[in-house]
mmCIF file of C-alpha atoms in Angstrom:
data_model
loop_
_atom_site.group_PDB
_atom_site.id
_atom_site.type_symbol
_atom_site.label_atom_id
_atom_site.label_comp_id
_atom_site.label_asym_id
_atom_site.label_seq_id
_atom_site.Cartn_x
_atom_site.Cartn_y
_atom_site.Cartn_z
ATOM 1 C CA ASP O 55 151.499 60.569 63.165
ATOM 2 C CA CYS O 56 150.245 64.520 64.127
ATOM 3 C CA ASN O 57 152.512 65.313 66.911
ATOM 4 C CA HIS O 58 155.178 66.981 64.290
ATOM 5 C CA LEU O 59 151.897 69.735 64.340
ATOM 6 C CA ILE O 60 151.354 70.732 67.718
ATOM 7 C CA PRO O 61 154.013 72.679 69.609
ATOM 8 C CA LYS O 62 156.714 70.211 71.806
ATOM 9 C CA GLU O 63 156.242 72.311 74.500
ATOM 10 C CA SER O 64 152.369 71.545 74.255
ATOM 11 C CA PRO O 65 150.307 69.210 77.306
ATOM 12 C CA TYR O 66 148.784 67.284 73.866
ATOM 13 C CA VAL O 67 151.620 65.729 72.382
ATOM 14 C CA LEU O 68 151.948 62.198 72.813
ATOM 15 C CA GLY O 69 154.825 60.560 72.606
ATOM 16 C CA GLY O 70 153.733 56.947 73.447
ATOM 17 C CA ALA O 71 150.784 56.802 71.447
ATOM 18 C CA PRO O 72 150.873 53.077 70.465
ATOM 19 C CA ALA O 73 151.616 52.067 74.049
ATOM 20 C CA LEU O 74 148.473 53.973 74.907
ATOM 21 C CA ALA O 75 146.528 51.798 72.230
ATOM 22 C CA ILE O 76 147.622 48.263 73.853
ATOM 23 C CA ALA O 77 146.942 49.499 77.005
ATOM 24 C CA VAL O 78 143.738 49.673 76.087
ATOM 25 C CA LEU O 79 143.317 46.583 74.696
ATOM 26 C CA ILE O 80 146.250 44.922 76.940
ATOM 27 C CA LEU O 81 143.963 41.752 78.509
ATOM 28 C CA PRO O 82 142.110 40.595 75.713
ATOM 29 C CA ILE O 83 145.129 40.742 73.819
ATOM 30 C CA PHE O 84 147.140 38.791 76.360
ATOM 31 C CA ASP O 85 144.068 36.951 77.753
ATOM 32 C CA THR O 86 144.117 35.196 74.114
ATOM 33 C CA ILE O 87 147.827 34.944 73.668
ATOM 34 C CA SER O 88 148.433 33.534 76.885
ATOM 35 C CA VAL O 89 145.725 31.196 76.387
ATOM 36 C CA PHE O 90 146.433 29.908 72.601
ATOM 37 C CA THR O 91 150.162 29.385 74.030
ATOM 38 C CA ARG O 92 148.549 27.282 76.898
ATOM 39 C CA ARG O 93 146.328 25.384 74.744
ATOM 40 C CA LEU O 94 149.877 24.725 71.900
ATOM 41 C CA LEU O 95 152.224 23.367 74.835
ATOM 42 C CA GLN O 96 149.451 20.729 76.083
ATOM 43 C CA GLY O 97 149.212 19.644 72.574
ATOM 44 C CA LYS O 98 145.307 21.238 71.702
ATOM 45 C CA SER O 99 143.984 23.195 68.848
ATOM 46 C CA PRO O 100 144.738 26.572 69.929
ATOM 47 C CA PHE O 101 140.945 26.940 69.114
ATOM 48 C CA THR O 102 139.639 24.343 71.688
ATOM 49 C CA PRO O 103 137.215 25.768 73.717
ATOM 50 C CA ASP O 104 138.372 25.629 77.892
ATOM 51 C CA LYS O 105 137.897 27.792 80.538
ATOM 52 C CA THR O 106 141.304 28.863 80.912
ATOM 53 C CA HIS O 107 140.524 32.842 80.199
ATOM 54 C CA ILE O 108 141.020 35.450 82.427
ATOM 55 C CA HIS O 109 137.346 35.497 83.665
ATOM 56 C CA HIS O 110 136.900 31.882 84.348
ATOM 57 C CA GLN O 111 140.095 32.442 86.545
ATOM 58 C CA MET O 112 138.423 34.780 88.198
ATOM 59 C CA LEU O 113 135.115 33.081 88.857
ATOM 60 C CA ARG O 114 136.937 30.231 90.099
ATOM 61 C CA MET O 115 138.868 31.691 92.665
ATOM 62 C CA GLY O 116 134.862 32.783 93.469
ATOM 63 C CA LEU O 117 134.688 36.305 92.069
ATOM 64 C CA THR O 118 130.905 36.830 90.847
ATOM 65 C CA HIS O 119 130.607 37.597 87.097
ATOM 66 C CA GLU O 120 130.012 41.369 87.830
ATOM 67 C CA GLN O 121 132.793 41.371 90.808
ATOM 68 C CA SER O 122 134.814 40.061 87.750
ATOM 69 C CA THR O 123 134.414 42.290 85.244
ATOM 70 C CA VAL O 124 134.478 45.586 87.571
ATOM 71 C CA ALA O 125 138.130 43.988 88.530
ATOM 72 C CA LEU O 126 139.140 43.827 84.941
ATOM 73 C CA ILE O 127 137.795 47.356 84.200
ATOM 74 C CA GLY O 128 139.330 48.567 87.124
ATOM 75 C CA VAL O 129 143.003 46.492 86.106
ATOM 76 C CA ASN O 130 142.563 48.149 82.495
ATOM 77 C CA LEU O 131 142.109 51.931 83.918
ATOM 78 C CA VAL O 132 145.360 50.651 85.526
ATOM 79 C CA PHE O 133 146.989 50.302 82.680
ATOM 80 C CA ILE O 134 145.746 52.791 80.769
ATOM 81 C CA LEU O 135 146.338 55.663 83.425
ATOM 82 C CA PHE O 136 149.944 54.516 84.275
ATOM 83 C CA THR O 137 150.673 54.722 80.156
ATOM 84 C CA LEU O 138 149.424 57.789 79.806
ATOM 85 C CA PRO O 139 151.605 60.156 82.361
ATOM 86 C CA PHE O 140 154.879 58.268 81.187
ATOM 87 C CA HIS O 141 154.646 58.645 77.633
ATOM 88 C CA HIS O 142 157.184 60.217 77.880
ATOM 89 C CA LEU O 143 159.378 57.232 78.369
ATOM 90 C CA GLY O 144 158.912 56.317 74.489
ATOM 91 C CA VAL O 145 156.893 53.178 72.981
ATOM 92 C CA LYS O 146 159.330 50.238 73.471
ATOM 93 C CA VAL O 147 159.647 51.161 77.180
ATOM 94 C CA LEU O 148 156.285 51.392 77.601
ATOM 95 C CA LEU O 149 155.552 48.209 76.011
ATOM 96 C CA SER O 150 158.234 46.413 77.586
ATOM 97 C CA ILE O 151 156.286 47.841 81.113
ATOM 98 C CA GLU O 152 153.040 46.422 79.798
ATOM 99 C CA LEU O 153 153.924 43.362 78.997
ATOM 100 C CA ALA O 154 155.751 42.337 81.956
ATOM 101 C CA LEU O 155 152.871 43.959 84.507
ATOM 102 C CA SER O 156 150.308 41.946 82.485
ATOM 103 C CA ALA O 157 152.783 38.312 82.462
ATOM 104 C CA VAL O 158 152.899 39.110 86.190
ATOM 105 C CA PHE O 159 148.751 39.559 86.605
ATOM 106 C CA SER O 160 148.075 36.957 84.311
ATOM 107 C CA SER O 161 150.296 34.347 85.934
ATOM 108 C CA PHE O 162 149.071 35.237 89.497
ATOM 109 C CA LEU O 163 145.113 35.005 88.091
ATOM 110 C CA TYR O 164 146.256 31.428 86.894
ATOM 111 C CA TYR O 165 147.927 30.378 90.111
ATOM 112 C CA GLN O 166 145.747 31.563 92.205
ATOM 113 C CA SER O 167 142.837 29.466 90.085
ATOM 114 C CA VAL O 168 144.480 26.077 89.874
ATOM 115 C CA LYS O 169 145.145 26.528 93.873
ATOM 116 C CA GLN O 170 141.410 27.021 94.301
ATOM 117 C CA LYS O 171 140.218 23.697 92.229
#
């Protein structure tokens, strides 16, 4: 942590750097965890391939590959742009918010795609 080298009043001090790193990677991390968990709950190997990843759910909802890619990039940007101005809240608070938002997003997509089946 190099923040101690920067004056505290500087706009370049980033209090929630780990939360920002997680915001950048939130979708792949949460997607992997939720898919592994779903497979284990179904009694399957977590490494068994299936079509329950976020992008598959979006395809079932009728989006094209390009539309789902743009949507996922947009969602990822929302996480990043949300984290930046609230870095002063601290890592624990930001990570809790990120986890809750990603759970809501993932659940919404899962139930929408199941409804499309």
